[in-house]
Amino acid sequence: VTAVVVNGRAYHPPAAPSVVICADGLDPDYLDDAFARRLTPRMAEMVEGGAYAIASAQVPTFTNPNNLSIVTGAPASVHGLPGNHYLDPDGREVQLTDPAFLRAESIHAGLQAAGVPVLIVTTKDKLRRLLGRGGVPCFSAEFAHQQEFAGQPLIDLVGRPNPGIYDWDSSHYAIELALALIPLAEPQLTYISLTDVVQHAAAPGAEVSDRYLRRLDELVGLLLDQGLKVGVVADHGMRAKTGQDGSPQIAFLDDALEAAGVRGARTILPITDPYVRHHAALGSACWVHMPAADLERGWDAIAELDGVEDVISGDAAAARFSLPRDRIGDLFVLAGRGTVLGTSPGAHDLSELHGPLRSHGGLHERPVPMLISERLTPEAAGLLAAGATNADIHHLLLNGVA
Amino acid sequence: VTAVVVNGRAYHPPAAPSVVICADGLDPDYLDDAFARRLTPRMAEMVEGGAYAIASAQVPTFTNPNNLSIVTGAPASVHGLPGNHYLDPDGREVQLTDPAFLRAESIHAGLQAAGVPVLIVTTKDKLRRLLGRGGVPCFSAEFAHQQEFAGQPLIDLVGRPNPGIYDWDSSHYAIELALALIPLAEPQLTYISLTDVVQHAAAPGAEVSDRYLRRLDELVGLLLDQGLKVGVVADHGMRAKTGQDGSPQIAFLDDALEAAGVRGARTILPITDPYVRHHAALGSACWVHMPAADLERGWDAIAELDGVEDVISGDAAAARFSLPRDRIGDLFVLAGRGTVLGTSPGAHDLSELHGPLRSHGGLHERPVPMLISERLTPEAAGLLAAGATNADIHHLLLNGVA
């Protein structure tokens, strides 16, 4: 195999076994701080001999759309997932976790079909079926206790029981699992997807953030010690969504729509997923399905809410952010740096949050770090410098190594 | 009129007469240098009381797509123009200057239809019919000697004959013309589009660059003195496309395709316009129409050329950069920071260039300056900080002033 074309881009099989880590919610602020305080010496060393840049995430900056952009190398208009969640044509809100929703194959599926062995490990089980589409072997840390590889229970391979999905080290377990599986499965390309439970709960410099980063760094070091080429990228950033008193700043759309006399609107919060303790379904982007007759009134009502940064039509959002038009609503809403979007106060249980609200979804969580352990060709370095997206990481690692 | 929805965004009529200037090819490097050397005191003062940020241009970073993005507030997939030039369905190369090619109305046409008077002045006449679509009064500096307003020859209104289109001050003439017309036509919103002849010819700090910027600054000052709210943005940046010896670095696609045995490919250089002395039709992005059977071979041949930064399919490019799929080719090619794309050496007359080759079209000319004379609302300031596009400037100036 010289190259496999997936979603309009040609990928060379890795020259040496390679790993991409999607560090969920790893805002550039965490790494800047970690590098400044020398918390992460292996990653510092890795980028010294390789590359480090700020890339852009898919908007809305949520987990599922960005994980799929990373593994397909394509925007959401191509892979089909604009959020974690959407309103289906029958009027039901549905989690976008079924592989039937995908409209594009992954780079991993394409390489595997060409005879190149691949492997995927995800922390959150919600991504397992999506990432595994096309027969890609895919395991999750969350359900490792129920899964096995070649007859061996995964937790025996790792040597410790898997933590709960809300534990600080559930992400690290996914990397430990990959470290155990790689010598057995001998994949040429591995993808490891982490969870952002720590980033939702703690700012850069907090004790648990530091602990998370130090252990992440050790594990990246172990991957490098195995001779693997490593890329690290994030699906989205993370920001405090609180006012000066530490309370959440929430723009409640349904209340505003009701006050404006709009009936029959459906506000979809596409951050919604099974892990509500992270974010109480509060993110900085959403869309609204609305009867045409109410559109203007609803638009005005939402645009006037404090902290709402932009309101555009579904058509405009699809064109601007490369989203699948049929899976977003009639109005697309972006909240500002410190604000999230909700429906009405009663619908969000803030008591379950891990701490002061931190979340993502909007434009302010679009910058993400990108780290590559290898020296790049001038062309790949140029692309990275000119502003890559997280969907470019497999291109850079597979095609761009000098 | 409270607001007019154009291409999925609501625009309020300006609270006070407002002007947007598209400073063609005004790379952020020119302004950084000008501010550092205090060449442009009026613009420095303007952004001190207002806003200054780096925004993103439409890719490919050419003049027509970006001028249309600025006046429609929408990407090229919506307005329909992916370049200055394209291959039509009959197999002819056609300049994209006829308004029939446009698929979206401009903000100016929308406001005018709602009874808000508007005005457009362009330096290059090639943009006049496009920008004037929808009955918007539109004049050009290039052909000012043939045009009149309310029975008066334009050159009498300005008080001096119009310079040639390759003269250093042809852009300034467009602003002078706007300054003369605004008191007569009393537009609430004016758009002034400049030319990049100086930027193609001269780097920041060159004598003619300085002269251009000093006079631009004086004219912006005159607009501000008339009490106008002013926004300044660029359509694209500009970079030297030369090697260390000063000679142009050109990747010749047709030569590479021929050497690879590819027949029947058509390379389209979408920078092509009537003003070849600017750039000899050499830019940093292009596309190629190619028989399906040759696609893989052609793809490899182009990807291997020195200075080619990325090659993706037409489908992938349309999704990634929001381009009209039917107006680009089968392969979309981006050159690196210092390289341009040509067909074959004989097709480009470099002897006509004004100086060492400087051009644009790729990712490295995507950052553009954005200046607004007014204090913005927190939401508009947030959007600008999070990464606006040049297509957002009318939104910021009309909807985002505090």
Coordinates of C-alpha atoms in Angstrom, one line a residue, chain A residues 28-338:
Chain A
P28 CA -3.9 25.2 25.6
D29 CA -4.0 27.0 28.9
Y30 CA -3.3 23.7 30.7
L31 CA -0.2 22.9 28.7
D32 CA 1.1 26.5 28.7
D33 CA 1.0 26.3 32.5
A34 CA 2.4 22.8 32.7
F35 CA 5.3 23.7 30.4
A36 CA 6.0 26.9 32.4
R37 CA 6.1 24.9 35.7
R38 CA 8.0 21.9 34.1
L39 CA 5.2 19.5 35.1
T40 CA 5.4 17.6 31.9
P41 CA 9.0 17.0 31.0
R42 CA 8.4 14.2 28.5
M43 CA 6.0 16.2 26.5
A44 CA 8.4 19.2 26.6
E45 CA 11.1 17.0 25.3
M46 CA 8.8 15.5 22.7
V47 CA 7.9 18.9 21.1
E48 CA 11.5 20.1 21.4
G49 CA 12.4 17.4 18.8
G50 CA 9.1 17.7 17.1
A51 CA 6.4 20.2 16.7
Y52 CA 4.0 22.2 18.9
A53 CA 1.3 24.5 17.6
I54 CA -2.2 25.8 18.3
A55 CA -4.8 24.3 16.0
S56 CA -8.5 24.8 15.5
A57 CA -11.3 22.5 16.5
Q58 CA -14.6 21.9 14.7
V59 CA -17.3 24.3 15.9
P60 CA -19.5 23.5 17.9
T61 CA -16.6 22.5 20.1
F62 CA -18.0 19.3 21.5
T63 CA -16.6 15.8 22.0
N64 CA -18.3 13.7 19.4
P65 CA -18.0 16.0 16.4
N66 CA -14.3 16.6 17.1
N67 CA -13.4 13.0 17.8
L68 CA -15.0 12.1 14.5
S69 CA -13.2 15.0 12.7
I70 CA -9.9 13.7 14.1
V71 CA -10.4 10.1 12.9
T72 CA -12.0 10.9 9.6
G73 CA -9.8 13.9 8.8
A74 CA -12.9 15.8 7.7
P75 CA -15.4 18.4 9.0
A76 CA -18.8 17.6 10.4
S77 CA -20.5 18.3 7.1
V78 CA -18.7 15.2 5.8
H79 CA -18.8 12.8 8.8
G80 CA -22.3 13.9 9.8
L81 CA -22.1 14.6 13.5
P82 CA -22.7 18.2 14.5
G83 CA -23.0 17.4 18.2
N84 CA -23.3 14.7 20.8
H85 CA -27.0 14.8 20.4
Y86 CA -29.7 16.0 18.0
L87 CA -33.4 16.1 17.1
D88 CA -34.2 13.3 14.7
P89 CA -36.7 13.7 11.9
D90 CA -39.4 12.0 14.0
G91 CA -39.0 14.8 16.6
R92 CA -37.1 12.7 19.2
E93 CA -33.9 13.8 20.9
V94 CA -31.3 11.2 20.1
Q95 CA -27.7 10.6 21.3
L96 CA -25.4 10.6 18.3
T97 CA -23.6 7.4 19.3
D98 CA -24.9 4.9 16.7
P99 CA -22.5 4.3 13.9
A100 CA -25.5 4.4 11.5
F101 CA -25.3 8.2 11.9
L102 CA -21.8 8.4 10.4
R103 CA -21.5 9.5 6.8
A104 CA -17.8 8.9 6.3
E105 CA -15.3 6.2 7.0
S106 CA -12.4 6.8 9.4
I107 CA -8.7 6.8 8.4
H108 CA -8.4 3.8 10.6
A109 CA -11.1 1.8 8.7
G110 CA -9.5 2.8 5.4
L111 CA -6.0 1.7 6.4
Q112 CA -7.3 -1.5 7.9
A113 CA -9.2 -2.3 4.7
A114 CA -5.8 -1.9 2.9
G115 CA -4.2 -4.4 5.3
V116 CA -2.7 -2.0 7.8
P117 CA -3.4 -3.1 11.4
V118 CA -5.1 -0.4 13.6
L119 CA -6.4 -0.1 17.1
I120 CA -8.6 2.3 19.0
V121 CA -9.0 2.8 22.7
T122 CA -11.6 5.2 24.1
T123 CA -12.1 6.3 27.7
K124 CA -15.8 7.0 27.3
D125 CA -17.8 4.0 26.0
K126 CA -20.2 6.4 24.2
L127 CA -17.6 6.7 21.5
R128 CA -16.7 3.0 21.1
R129 CA -19.2 2.1 18.5
L130 CA -18.7 5.3 16.5
L131 CA -14.9 5.0 16.5
G132 CA -15.0 1.2 15.8
R133 CA -17.1 1.6 12.7
G134 CA -15.7 -0.3 9.7
G135 CA -14.5 -3.2 11.8
V136 CA -11.8 -1.3 13.7
P137 CA -10.9 -3.0 17.0
C138 CA -12.1 -0.6 19.6
F139 CA -12.1 -0.9 23.4
S140 CA -13.2 1.4 26.2
A141 CA -11.7 2.0 29.6
E142 CA -15.2 2.6 30.9
F143 CA -16.3 -0.9 30.2
A144 CA -12.9 -2.6 30.3
H145 CA -14.2 -4.9 33.0
Q146 CA -16.6 -6.4 30.5
Q147 CA -14.2 -6.7 27.5
E148 CA -11.4 -9.0 26.6
F149 CA -8.7 -9.3 24.0
A150 CA -7.8 -12.7 22.5
G151 CA -9.5 -14.4 25.4
Q152 CA -7.9 -12.3 28.1
P153 CA -9.9 -9.9 30.3
L154 CA -8.7 -6.3 29.6
I155 CA -8.3 -5.5 33.3
D156 CA -5.9 -8.4 33.6
L157 CA -3.8 -7.0 30.7
V158 CA -3.6 -3.6 32.4
G159 CA -3.0 -5.1 35.8
R160 CA -5.5 -3.0 37.7
P161 CA -9.3 -2.6 37.8
N162 CA -10.6 0.2 35.7
P163 CA -11.6 3.4 37.5
G164 CA -15.0 4.9 37.3
I165 CA -15.7 7.3 34.4
Y166 CA -15.8 10.3 36.9
D167 CA -12.5 9.4 38.5
W168 CA -9.5 11.6 37.8
D169 CA -7.5 8.8 36.2
S170 CA -10.1 7.2 33.9
S171 CA -8.2 8.8 30.9
H172 CA -4.9 7.4 32.0
Y173 CA -6.5 3.9 32.1
A174 CA -7.2 4.2 28.4
I175 CA -3.5 4.9 27.7
E176 CA -2.5 2.0 30.0
L177 CA -4.8 -0.2 28.1
A178 CA -3.3 0.9 24.8
L179 CA 0.2 0.3 26.2
A180 CA -0.9 -3.3 27.1
L181 CA -2.6 -4.0 23.8
I182 CA -0.1 -2.5 21.4
P183 CA 2.5 -5.3 21.9
L184 CA -0.2 -7.9 21.5
A185 CA -2.2 -6.5 18.6
E186 CA 0.8 -4.8 16.9
P187 CA -1.2 -2.0 15.3
Q188 CA 0.6 0.4 12.9
L189 CA -1.8 3.2 13.9
T190 CA -3.5 3.6 17.3
Y191 CA -6.0 6.2 18.4
I192 CA -6.6 6.9 22.1
S193 CA -9.5 9.1 23.1
L194 CA -9.5 10.5 26.7
T195 CA -12.2 12.2 28.8
D196 CA -12.4 15.7 30.1
V197 CA -13.8 15.0 33.5
V198 CA -10.8 16.7 35.2
Q199 CA -10.9 19.7 32.9
H200 CA -14.6 20.3 33.5
A201 CA -13.9 20.2 37.2
A202 CA -10.5 22.0 37.6
A203 CA -8.6 24.9 36.2
P204 CA -5.0 24.9 35.2
G205 CA -2.8 24.8 38.4
A206 CA -5.4 23.0 40.5
E207 CA -4.1 20.0 42.4
V208 CA -6.1 17.5 40.4
S209 CA -5.2 19.1 37.1
D210 CA -1.5 18.9 38.0
R211 CA -2.0 15.2 39.0
Y212 CA -3.8 14.5 35.7
L213 CA -1.0 16.2 33.7
R214 CA 1.9 14.6 35.5
R215 CA 0.5 11.1 35.0
L216 CA -0.5 11.9 31.4
D217 CA 3.1 13.0 30.8
E218 CA 4.5 9.7 32.3
L219 CA 2.2 7.7 30.0
V220 CA 3.1 9.7 26.9
G221 CA 6.7 9.0 27.9
L222 CA 6.1 5.2 28.1
L223 CA 4.6 5.4 24.5
L224 CA 7.7 7.2 23.3
D225 CA 9.9 4.7 25.1
Q226 CA 8.2 2.0 23.1
G227 CA 9.5 3.7 20.0
L228 CA 6.1 5.0 18.9
K229 CA 5.6 8.2 17.0
V230 CA 3.2 10.2 19.0
G231 CA 0.7 13.0 18.2
V232 CA -1.4 14.7 20.9
V233 CA -4.3 16.9 20.1
A234 CA -7.5 18.1 21.9
D235 CA -11.1 17.9 20.8
H236 CA -11.9 21.3 22.3
G237 CA -10.7 23.7 24.9
M238 CA -12.3 24.5 28.2
R239 CA -13.3 27.7 30.0
A240 CA -14.8 28.8 33.3
K241 CA -18.4 29.7 32.7
T242 CA -19.0 31.6 35.9
G243 CA -19.4 35.2 37.0
Q244 CA -17.2 37.0 39.5
D245 CA -19.0 35.3 42.4
G246 CA -18.3 31.9 41.0
S247 CA -21.9 31.1 40.1
P248 CA -22.7 29.7 36.6
Q249 CA -23.5 32.3 33.9
I250 CA -26.4 30.7 32.0
A251 CA -28.5 32.2 29.2
F252 CA -31.8 30.3 29.4
L253 CA -33.3 30.2 25.9
D254 CA -36.6 28.6 26.6
D255 CA -37.5 31.2 29.2
A256 CA -36.6 33.9 26.7
L257 CA -38.6 32.3 23.9
E258 CA -41.6 31.9 26.2
A259 CA -41.4 35.5 27.3
A260 CA -41.4 36.5 23.7
G261 CA -44.5 34.5 23.0
V262 CA -42.8 31.9 20.9
R263 CA -44.5 28.5 21.1
G264 CA -43.4 25.2 19.6
A265 CA -39.7 25.9 19.5
R266 CA -37.3 23.1 20.4
T267 CA -34.0 24.0 21.9
I268 CA -31.3 21.3 21.4
L269 CA -28.3 21.4 23.7
P270 CA -25.8 19.3 21.6
I271 CA -23.4 18.9 24.6
T272 CA -25.9 16.5 26.1
D273 CA -24.4 13.1 26.7
P274 CA -24.6 10.4 29.4
Y275 CA -21.9 12.2 31.5
V276 CA -24.1 15.0 33.0
R277 CA -22.0 15.4 36.1
H278 CA -19.3 17.0 33.8
H279 CA -21.4 19.9 32.6
A280 CA -25.2 19.5 33.5
A281 CA -25.8 19.6 29.8
L282 CA -24.6 23.3 29.7
G283 CA -22.4 24.2 26.8
S284 CA -21.6 27.4 24.8
A285 CA -23.3 26.4 21.6
C286 CA -26.8 25.1 20.8
W287 CA -29.5 25.2 18.1
V288 CA -33.2 25.8 18.1
H289 CA -35.8 24.3 15.8
M290 CA -38.6 26.9 15.4
P291 CA -41.8 27.4 13.3
A292 CA -41.0 29.8 10.5
A293 CA -43.7 32.2 11.6
D294 CA -41.9 32.7 15.0
L295 CA -38.4 32.8 13.7
E296 CA -37.9 36.6 13.7
R297 CA -39.4 37.0 17.2
G298 CA -37.4 34.1 18.5
W299 CA -34.2 35.3 16.9
D300 CA -34.6 38.8 18.6
A301 CA -35.4 37.2 21.9
I302 CA -32.3 35.0 21.9
A303 CA -29.9 37.7 20.5
E304 CA -30.8 40.0 23.3
L305 CA -29.8 37.6 26.1
D306 CA -26.7 38.6 28.0
G307 CA -23.7 36.5 27.0
V308 CA -25.1 35.4 23.7
E309 CA -22.3 36.2 21.3
D310 CA -23.9 35.3 17.9
V311 CA -27.2 34.0 16.5
I312 CA -27.3 32.9 12.8
S313 CA -29.6 30.8 10.7
G314 CA -29.1 27.1 10.4
D315 CA -28.2 27.6 6.8
A316 CA -25.5 30.2 7.7
A317 CA -24.1 28.0 10.4
A318 CA -23.9 25.0 8.1
A319 CA -22.0 27.0 5.6
R320 CA -19.8 28.8 8.1
F321 CA -18.8 25.8 10.3
S322 CA -19.2 23.0 7.8
L323 CA -22.1 21.3 9.6
P324 CA -24.6 18.8 8.2
R325 CA -27.6 21.1 7.5
D326 CA -30.2 18.4 8.2
R327 CA -29.0 17.7 11.7
I328 CA -29.0 21.3 13.1
G329 CA -31.9 23.6 13.8
D330 CA -33.2 26.8 12.3
L331 CA -31.1 29.1 14.6
F332 CA -27.6 28.4 15.7
V333 CA -26.5 30.1 18.9
L334 CA -23.0 30.8 20.3
A335 CA -22.4 31.9 23.8
G336 CA -19.5 34.1 24.9
R337 CA -16.3 33.2 26.7
G338 CA -17.9 33.0 30.1

